[in-house]
PDB file of C-alpha atoms in Angstrom:
ATOM      1  CA  MET A   1      -4.928  26.430 -15.368  1.00  0.00           C
ATOM      2  CA  LYS A   2      -5.413  25.068 -18.676  1.00  0.00           C
ATOM      3  CA  GLN A   3      -8.307  22.228 -18.774  1.00  0.00           C
ATOM      4  CA  ILE A   4      -7.321  19.171 -16.992  1.00  0.00           C
ATOM      5  CA  GLU A   5      -8.289  15.734 -18.294  1.00  0.00           C
ATOM      6  CA  ALA A   6      -5.440  12.898 -16.032  1.00  0.00           C
ATOM      7  CA  ILE A   7      -4.167  13.650 -12.687  1.00  0.00           C
ATOM      8  CA  THR A   8      -1.307  12.220 -11.890  1.00  0.00           C
ATOM      9  CA  PHE A   9      -0.212  11.240  -7.534  1.00  0.00           C
ATOM     10  CA  ASP A  10       2.651  10.753  -5.995  1.00  0.00           C
ATOM     11  CA  LEU A  11       2.363   8.163  -3.232  1.00  0.00           C
ATOM     12  CA  PHE A  12       5.694   8.622  -0.728  1.00  0.00           C
ATOM     13  CA  GLY A  13       4.114  11.425   1.351  1.00  0.00           C
ATOM     14  CA  THR A  14       1.205  12.799  -0.527  1.00  0.00           C
ATOM     15  CA  ILE A  15      -0.875   9.701  -1.284  1.00  0.00           C
ATOM     16  CA  PHE A  16       0.864   8.107   2.426  1.00  0.00           C
ATOM     17  CA  ASP A  17       1.810   9.415   5.610  1.00  0.00           C
ATOM     18  CA  LEU A  18       5.194   8.137   5.792  1.00  0.00           C
ATOM     19  CA  LYS A  19       5.858   9.209   8.760  1.00  0.00           C
ATOM     20  CA  SER A  20       3.119   7.749  10.376  1.00  0.00           C
ATOM     21  CA  THR A  21       3.164   4.517   9.621  1.00  0.00           C
ATOM     22  CA  LEU A  22       7.152   4.005  10.495  1.00  0.00           C
ATOM     23  CA  ILE A  23       7.283   6.297  13.168  1.00  0.00           C
ATOM     24  CA  ASP A  24       6.034   3.468  15.616  1.00  0.00           C
ATOM     25  CA  SER A  25       9.267   0.551  14.330  1.00  0.00           C
ATOM     26  CA  ILE A  26      11.788   3.263  14.748  1.00  0.00           C
ATOM     27  CA  THR A  27      10.347   4.056  18.131  1.00  0.00           C
ATOM     28  CA  ASN A  28      10.377   0.149  19.284  1.00  0.00           C
ATOM     29  CA  TYR A  29      13.887  -0.240  17.742  1.00  0.00           C
ATOM     30  CA  LEU A  30      15.589   2.849  19.647  1.00  0.00           C
ATOM     31  CA  SER A  31      14.223   1.056  22.843  1.00  0.00           C
ATOM     32  CA  ILE A  32      15.540  -2.407  21.931  1.00  0.00           C
ATOM     33  CA  LYS A  33      19.141  -0.708  21.347  1.00  0.00           C
ATOM     34  CA  ARG A  34      19.436   1.602  24.735  1.00  0.00           C
ATOM     35  CA  VAL A  35      20.424   4.393  22.563  1.00  0.00           C
ATOM     36  CA  SER A  36      22.103   7.168  24.880  1.00  0.00           C
ATOM     37  CA  ASN A  37      23.229   9.549  22.697  1.00  0.00           C
ATOM     38  CA  THR A  38      20.647  12.420  23.799  1.00  0.00           C
ATOM     39  CA  LYS A  39      19.641  13.841  20.378  1.00  0.00           C
ATOM     40  CA  LEU A  40      18.637  10.787  19.135  1.00  0.00           C
ATOM     41  CA  THR A  41      14.622  10.440  19.156  1.00  0.00           C
ATOM     42  CA  PRO A  42      12.659   8.644  16.376  1.00  0.00           C
ATOM     43  CA  ASP A  43      11.523  12.242  15.194  1.00  0.00           C
ATOM     44  CA  SER A  44      15.273  12.652  13.940  1.00  0.00           C
ATOM     45  CA  PHE A  45      15.855   9.121  13.315  1.00  0.00           C
ATOM     46  CA  TRP A  46      13.549   9.684  10.265  1.00  0.00           C
ATOM     47  CA  ALA A  47      14.433  13.272   9.549  1.00  0.00           C
ATOM     48  CA  ILE A  48      17.954  11.907   8.577  1.00  0.00           C
ATOM     49  CA  TRP A  49      15.865   8.788   6.850  1.00  0.00           C
ATOM     50  CA  ARG A  50      14.026  10.554   4.700  1.00  0.00           C
ATOM     51  CA  GLU A  51      16.565  13.521   3.638  1.00  0.00           C
ATOM     52  CA  ARG A  52      18.964  11.002   2.795  1.00  0.00           C
ATOM     53  CA  GLN A  53      16.657   8.795   0.304  1.00  0.00           C
ATOM     54  CA  ARG A  54      16.129  11.513  -1.307  1.00  0.00           C
ATOM     55  CA  ILE A  55      20.331  11.978  -2.359  1.00  0.00           C
ATOM     56  CA  GLU A  56      20.391   8.262  -3.066  1.00  0.00           C
ATOM     57  CA  GLN A  57      17.695   8.922  -5.442  1.00  0.00           C
ATOM     58  CA  PHE A  58      19.498  11.725  -6.791  1.00  0.00           C
ATOM     59  CA  GLN A  59      22.474  10.198  -6.743  1.00  0.00           C
ATOM     60  CA  ASP A  60      20.915   7.193  -9.071  1.00  0.00           C
ATOM     61  CA  SER A  61      19.599   8.957 -11.996  1.00  0.00           C
ATOM     62  CA  LEU A  62      22.397  11.973 -11.260  1.00  0.00           C
ATOM     63  CA  LEU A  63      25.402   9.410 -11.587  1.00  0.00           C
ATOM     64  CA  MET A  64      23.645   6.891 -14.180  1.00  0.00           C
ATOM     65  CA  ALA A  65      25.189   3.716 -13.266  1.00  0.00           C
ATOM     66  CA  GLY A  66      21.524   1.965 -12.889  1.00  0.00           C
ATOM     67  CA  HIS A  67      18.455   2.693 -11.836  1.00  0.00           C
ATOM     68  CA  SER A  68      18.658   0.940  -8.448  1.00  0.00           C
ATOM     69  CA  GLY A  69      14.747   0.562  -7.120  1.00  0.00           C
ATOM     70  CA  TYR A  70      13.115   2.426  -4.352  1.00  0.00           C
ATOM     71  CA  LEU A  71      12.987   0.443  -1.268  1.00  0.00           C
ATOM     72  CA  GLU A  72      17.046  -0.054  -2.244  1.00  0.00           C
ATOM     73  CA  THR A  73      17.661   3.220  -1.910  1.00  0.00           C
ATOM     74  CA  ALA A  74      15.145   3.521   1.235  1.00  0.00           C
ATOM     75  CA  LYS A  75      17.126   0.697   2.898  1.00  0.00           C
ATOM     76  CA  LYS A  76      21.114   1.891   1.975  1.00  0.00           C
ATOM     77  CA  ALA A  77      19.782   5.352   3.618  1.00  0.00           C
ATOM     78  CA  LEU A  78      18.012   3.301   6.563  1.00  0.00           C
ATOM     79  CA  LEU A  79      21.766   2.248   6.770  1.00  0.00           C
ATOM     80  CA  TYR A  80      24.002   4.916   6.500  1.00  0.00           C
ATOM     81  CA  THR A  81      21.348   6.787   9.338  1.00  0.00           C
ATOM     82  CA  LEU A  82      21.775   3.380  11.973  1.00  0.00           C
ATOM     83  CA  ARG A  83      25.405   4.500  10.766  1.00  0.00           C
ATOM     84  CA  TYR A  84      25.025   8.674  11.508  1.00  0.00           C
ATOM     85  CA  TYR A  85      24.015   7.475  14.996  1.00  0.00           C
ATOM     86  CA  SER A  86      26.194   4.853  15.634  1.00  0.00           C
ATOM     87  CA  ILE A  87      23.681   2.263  16.044  1.00  0.00           C
ATOM     88  CA  SER A  88      24.945  -1.409  15.913  1.00  0.00           C
ATOM     89  CA  PHE A  89      22.066  -3.546  13.739  1.00  0.00           C
ATOM     90  CA  THR A  90      21.778  -6.919  11.888  1.00  0.00           C
ATOM     91  CA  ASP A  91      20.952  -7.829   8.281  1.00  0.00           C
ATOM     92  CA  SER A  92      17.147  -9.272  10.684  1.00  0.00           C
ATOM     93  CA  GLU A  93      16.738  -5.664  12.685  1.00  0.00           C
ATOM     94  CA  VAL A  94      17.119  -3.775   8.945  1.00  0.00           C
ATOM     95  CA  ASN A  95      15.050  -6.119   6.890  1.00  0.00           C
ATOM     96  CA  MET A  96      12.605  -5.817  10.606  1.00  0.00           C
ATOM     97  CA  ILE A  97      12.189  -2.491   9.665  1.00  0.00           C
ATOM     98  CA  MET A  98      11.927  -2.425   6.317  1.00  0.00           C
ATOM     99  CA  ASP A  99       8.820  -4.590   6.329  1.00  0.00           C
ATOM    100  CA  GLU A 100       6.942  -1.782   7.269  1.00  0.00           C
ATOM    101  CA  TRP A 101       7.122   0.252   4.054  1.00  0.00           C
ATOM    102  CA  GLN A 102       4.445  -3.196   2.672  1.00  0.00           C
ATOM    103  CA  ASN A 103       1.704  -1.375   5.775  1.00  0.00           C
ATOM    104  CA  LEU A 104       1.782   1.937   4.404  1.00  0.00           C
ATOM    105  CA  LYS A 105      -1.134   4.258   5.984  1.00  0.00           C
ATOM    106  CA  MET A 106      -2.453   7.081   4.050  1.00  0.00           C
ATOM    107  CA  PHE A 107      -4.029  10.625   5.169  1.00  0.00           C
ATOM    108  CA  PRO A 108      -7.778  10.745   6.219  1.00  0.00           C
ATOM    109  CA  ASP A 109      -8.206  13.170   3.815  1.00  0.00           C
ATOM    110  CA  VAL A 110      -7.096  10.858   0.318  1.00  0.00           C
ATOM    111  CA  ILE A 111      -9.872   7.996   0.155  1.00  0.00           C
ATOM    112  CA  SER A 112     -13.165  10.079   0.358  1.00  0.00           C
ATOM    113  CA  GLU A 113     -12.005  12.504  -1.841  1.00  0.00           C
ATOM    114  CA  LEU A 114     -10.258  10.247  -5.322  1.00  0.00           C
ATOM    115  CA  PRO A 115     -14.255   8.942  -6.158  1.00  0.00           C
ATOM    116  CA  LYS A 116     -14.913  12.461  -6.410  1.00  0.00           C
ATOM    117  CA  LEU A 117     -12.286  13.703  -8.484  1.00  0.00           C
ATOM    118  CA  HIS A 118     -12.361  10.479 -11.058  1.00  0.00           C
ATOM    119  CA  SER A 119     -15.930  11.583 -12.308  1.00  0.00           C
ATOM    120  CA  LEU A 120     -13.644  13.945 -14.150  1.00  0.00           C
ATOM    121  CA  TYR A 121     -10.289  12.476 -14.601  1.00  0.00           C
ATOM    122  CA  LYS A 122      -8.453  10.261 -15.246  1.00  0.00           C
ATOM    123  CA  LEU A 123      -6.182   9.474 -12.174  1.00  0.00           C
ATOM    124  CA  VAL A 124      -2.925   7.336 -12.534  1.00  0.00           C
ATOM    125  CA  VAL A 125      -0.489   7.454 -10.067  1.00  0.00           C
ATOM    126  CA  LEU A 126       3.074   8.657 -10.627  1.00  0.00           C
ATOM    127  CA  SER A 127       6.016   7.130  -8.525  1.00  0.00           C
ATOM    128  CA  ASN A 128       9.280   6.189  -7.603  1.00  0.00           C
ATOM    129  CA  GLY A 129       7.780   3.337  -6.104  1.00  0.00           C
ATOM    130  CA  ASP A 130       9.056   0.173  -7.730  1.00  0.00           C
ATOM    131  CA  LYS A 131       6.212  -1.618 -10.178  1.00  0.00           C
ATOM    132  CA  TRP A 132       6.139  -4.866  -7.979  1.00  0.00           C
ATOM    133  CA  PHE A 133       5.351  -2.378  -4.802  1.00  0.00           C
ATOM    134  CA  LEU A 134       3.532  -0.139  -6.317  1.00  0.00           C
ATOM    135  CA  ASP A 135       0.797  -2.574  -7.535  1.00  0.00           C
ATOM    136  CA  HIS A 136       1.092  -3.916  -4.032  1.00  0.00           C
ATOM    137  CA  LEU A 137       0.510  -1.012  -2.722  1.00  0.00           C
ATOM    138  CA  VAL A 138      -2.740  -0.236  -4.934  1.00  0.00           C
ATOM    139  CA  LYS A 139      -3.968  -3.552  -4.339  1.00  0.00           C
ATOM    140  CA  ASP A 140      -3.554  -3.836  -0.587  1.00  0.00           C
ATOM    141  CA  CYS A 141      -3.289  -0.508   1.309  1.00  0.00           C
ATOM    142  CA  ILE A 142      -5.784   2.375  -0.928  1.00  0.00           C
ATOM    143  CA  ASN A 143      -8.055  -0.144  -2.716  1.00  0.00           C
ATOM    144  CA  PHE A 144      -8.344   2.020  -5.665  1.00  0.00           C
ATOM    145  CA  GLU A 145      -9.021   0.782  -9.257  1.00  0.00           C
ATOM    146  CA  PHE A 146      -6.688   4.178 -11.080  1.00  0.00           C
ATOM    147  CA  ASP A 147      -6.803   4.670 -14.445  1.00  0.00           C
ATOM    148  CA  ALA A 148      -3.112   3.200 -14.635  1.00  0.00           C
ATOM    149  CA  VAL A 149      -0.316   2.767 -11.876  1.00  0.00           C
ATOM    150  CA  ILE A 150       3.178   4.047 -13.916  1.00  0.00           C
ATOM    151  CA  SER A 151       6.565   3.906 -12.186  1.00  0.00           C
ATOM    152  CA  VAL A 152       9.756   4.918 -13.107  1.00  0.00           C
ATOM    153  CA  ASP A 153      11.110   1.713 -12.881  1.00  0.00           C
ATOM    154  CA  ASP A 154       9.292   2.006 -17.197  1.00  0.00           C
ATOM    155  CA  VAL A 155      11.815   5.090 -17.795  1.00  0.00           C
ATOM    156  CA  GLY A 156      15.170   4.373 -15.023  1.00  0.00           C
ATOM    157  CA  PHE A 157      15.472   7.363 -13.549  1.00  0.00           C
ATOM    158  CA  PHE A 158      14.219   8.801 -10.046  1.00  0.00           C
ATOM    159  CA  LYS A 159      11.863  11.965  -9.900  1.00  0.00           C
ATOM    160  CA  PRO A 160      12.219  14.534 -10.866  1.00  0.00           C
ATOM    161  CA  HIS A 161      13.730  13.686 -14.392  1.00  0.00           C
ATOM    162  CA  PRO A 162      12.074  14.614 -17.237  1.00  0.00           C
ATOM    163  CA  SER A 163      11.741  12.168 -19.079  1.00  0.00           C
ATOM    164  CA  VAL A 164       9.421   9.947 -15.791  1.00  0.00           C
ATOM    165  CA  TYR A 165       7.209  13.052 -16.842  1.00  0.00           C
ATOM    166  CA  HIS A 166       7.396  12.163 -20.773  1.00  0.00           C
ATOM    167  CA  ASP A 167       6.912   8.751 -20.427  1.00  0.00           C
ATOM    168  CA  ALA A 168       4.149   8.937 -18.210  1.00  0.00           C
ATOM    169  CA  SER A 169       2.500  11.454 -20.703  1.00  0.00           C
ATOM    170  CA  LYS A 170       3.027   9.309 -23.954  1.00  0.00           C
ATOM    171  CA  GLN A 171       1.663   6.882 -21.456  1.00  0.00           C
ATOM    172  CA  ILE A 172      -1.793   7.784 -20.658  1.00  0.00           C
ATOM    173  CA  GLN A 173      -1.508   9.387 -24.328  1.00  0.00           C
ATOM    174  CA  ILE A 174      -2.678  12.836 -23.193  1.00  0.00           C
ATOM    175  CA  GLU A 175      -0.523  16.001 -24.207  1.00  0.00           C
ATOM    176  CA  PRO A 176       1.654  17.018 -20.618  1.00  0.00           C
ATOM    177  CA  GLN A 177      -0.066  20.315 -20.849  1.00  0.00           C
ATOM    178  CA  TYR A 178      -3.345  19.064 -19.834  1.00  0.00           C
ATOM    179  CA  ILE A 179      -1.816  16.255 -17.275  1.00  0.00           C
ATOM    180  CA  LEU A 180      -1.874  17.968 -13.396  1.00  0.00           C
ATOM    181  CA  MET A 181       0.604  16.641 -11.012  1.00  0.00           C
ATOM    182  CA  VAL A 182      -0.302  16.439  -7.688  1.00  0.00           C
ATOM    183  CA  SER A 183       2.544  16.309  -4.642  1.00  0.00           C
ATOM    184  CA  SER A 184       4.076  17.606  -1.572  1.00  0.00           C
ATOM    185  CA  ASN A 185       7.016  17.285  -2.904  1.00  0.00           C
ATOM    186  CA  ARG A 186       8.422  20.188  -4.175  1.00  0.00           C
ATOM    187  CA  PHE A 187      11.300  18.748  -6.162  1.00  0.00           C
ATOM    188  CA  ASP A 188       8.467  16.220  -7.693  1.00  0.00           C
ATOM    189  CA  ILE A 189       6.418  19.985  -8.462  1.00  0.00           C
ATOM    190  CA  THR A 190       9.747  21.362 -10.414  1.00  0.00           C
ATOM    191  CA  GLY A 191      10.353  18.736 -12.363  1.00  0.00           C
ATOM    192  CA  ALA A 192       6.289  18.255 -13.264  1.00  0.00           C
ATOM    193  CA  ARG A 193       6.626  21.887 -14.581  1.00  0.00           C
ATOM    194  CA  SER A 194       9.673  22.098 -16.280  1.00  0.00           C
ATOM    195  CA  ALA A 195       8.156  18.877 -18.525  1.00  0.00           C
ATOM    196  CA  GLY A 196       5.162  21.376 -19.042  1.00  0.00           C
ATOM    197  CA  TYR A 197       2.628  19.884 -16.541  1.00  0.00           C
ATOM    198  CA  GLN A 198       0.816  22.110 -14.514  1.00  0.00           C
ATOM    199  CA  ALA A 199       0.985  20.876 -10.489  1.00  0.00           C
ATOM    200  CA  ALA A 200      -1.149  21.048  -7.783  1.00  0.00           C
ATOM    201  CA  LEU A 201       1.505  21.146  -4.185  1.00  0.00           C
ATOM    202  CA  VAL A 202      -0.256  18.708  -1.357  1.00  0.00           C
ATOM    203  CA  ASP A 203       2.014  21.415   1.413  1.00  0.00           C
ATOM    204  CA  ARG A 204       1.583  18.568   4.130  1.00  0.00           C
ATOM    205  CA  TYR A 205       4.663  20.194   5.598  1.00  0.00           C
ATOM    206  CA  HIS A 206       4.856  23.507   5.157  1.00  0.00           C
ATOM    207  CA  LEU A 207       7.939  24.210   4.149  1.00  0.00           C
ATOM    208  CA  PRO A 208       9.354  27.547   3.247  1.00  0.00           C
ATOM    209  CA  LYS A 209       9.354  28.020  -0.734  1.00  0.00           C
ATOM    210  CA  ASP A 210      11.749  27.310  -3.390  1.00  0.00           C
ATOM    211  CA  GLU A 211      13.935  29.429  -5.296  1.00  0.00           C
ATOM    212  CA  SER A 212      13.081  27.436  -8.935  1.00  0.00           C
ATOM    213  CA  ILE A 213      11.158  29.252 -11.776  1.00  0.00           C
ATOM    214  CA  PHE A 214       9.316  26.675 -11.748  1.00  0.00           C
ATOM    215  CA  GLN A 215       6.245  27.197  -9.172  1.00  0.00           C
ATOM    216  CA  PRO A 216       2.750  25.372  -8.877  1.00  0.00           C
ATOM    217  CA  ASN A 217      -0.327  26.091 -10.555  1.00  0.00           C
ATOM    218  CA  ILE A 218      -2.317  25.909  -7.406  1.00  0.00           C
ATOM    219  CA  ILE A 219      -1.043  24.757  -3.642  1.00  0.00           C
ATOM    220  CA  VAL A 220      -3.520  23.268  -1.160  1.00  0.00           C
ATOM    221  CA  GLU A 221      -3.371  22.208   2.179  1.00  0.00           C
ATOM    222  CA  ASP A 222      -4.947  18.456   1.083  1.00  0.00           C
ATOM    223  CA  PHE A 223      -6.737  16.810  -0.984  1.00  0.00           C
ATOM    224  CA  ASN A 224      -9.969  17.910   0.507  1.00  0.00           C
ATOM    225  CA  GLU A 225      -9.406  22.137  -0.795  1.00  0.00           C
ATOM    226  CA  LEU A 226      -7.629  20.284  -4.003  1.00  0.00           C
ATOM    227  CA  SER A 227     -11.364  18.855  -4.721  1.00  0.00           C
ATOM    228  CA  LYS A 228     -12.808  22.483  -4.200  1.00  0.00           C
ATOM    229  CA  SER A 229     -10.323  24.098  -6.493  1.00  0.00           C
ATOM    230  CA  LEU A 230     -11.022  22.437  -9.031  1.00  0.00           C
ATOM    231  CA  GLY A 231     -14.516  22.715  -8.711  1.00  0.00           C
ATOM    232  CA  LEU A 232     -15.860  19.588  -7.041  1.00  0.00           C
TER     233      LEU A 232
END
């Protein structure tokens, strides 16, 4: 790894534990609906929802039909998942579930390590989230002062589109090779490395290695190990 000057962080699934935040509302909703599908569990519902959201984002970027935004893709994916399991729903019920995104929980290893990392590096949020949504999350859910908070709204494409990483490099005025992208999403690692970044995979989900030629420089279990790997 080359000398690092800045660290860019993914939020969803890396800093924020989406599943632990949303699983209770999913469980409660399925209980209210009294769904009889034996293959349906809160975990399986979440898996389909999360997978479909990524598809919605990739389609959004590939078709170039206009950037719809993170929460909009999450909502579309939720509607898909409800229909996938043949669950009836109302607009108010969908809005109730979506409201939980406003109160995301962090992984417990994150907050203690950010000040350590900030002692040596510029720290930047680089996220697929809507700009207003990121501002809310950083202020009300993380409560940490990053050097910059950058949304893909600025370029109109979701990660891993290369324009996201190039634009972030320009915004913080640091060349890509001196930026470390930290993410638990392999597509994010692929995108960052293809744009010239260094990358650290936070292997929270222990998923298999993919066949991309763009692999992480380092793989760590959590933010504690990330700090140690950077000599802190």
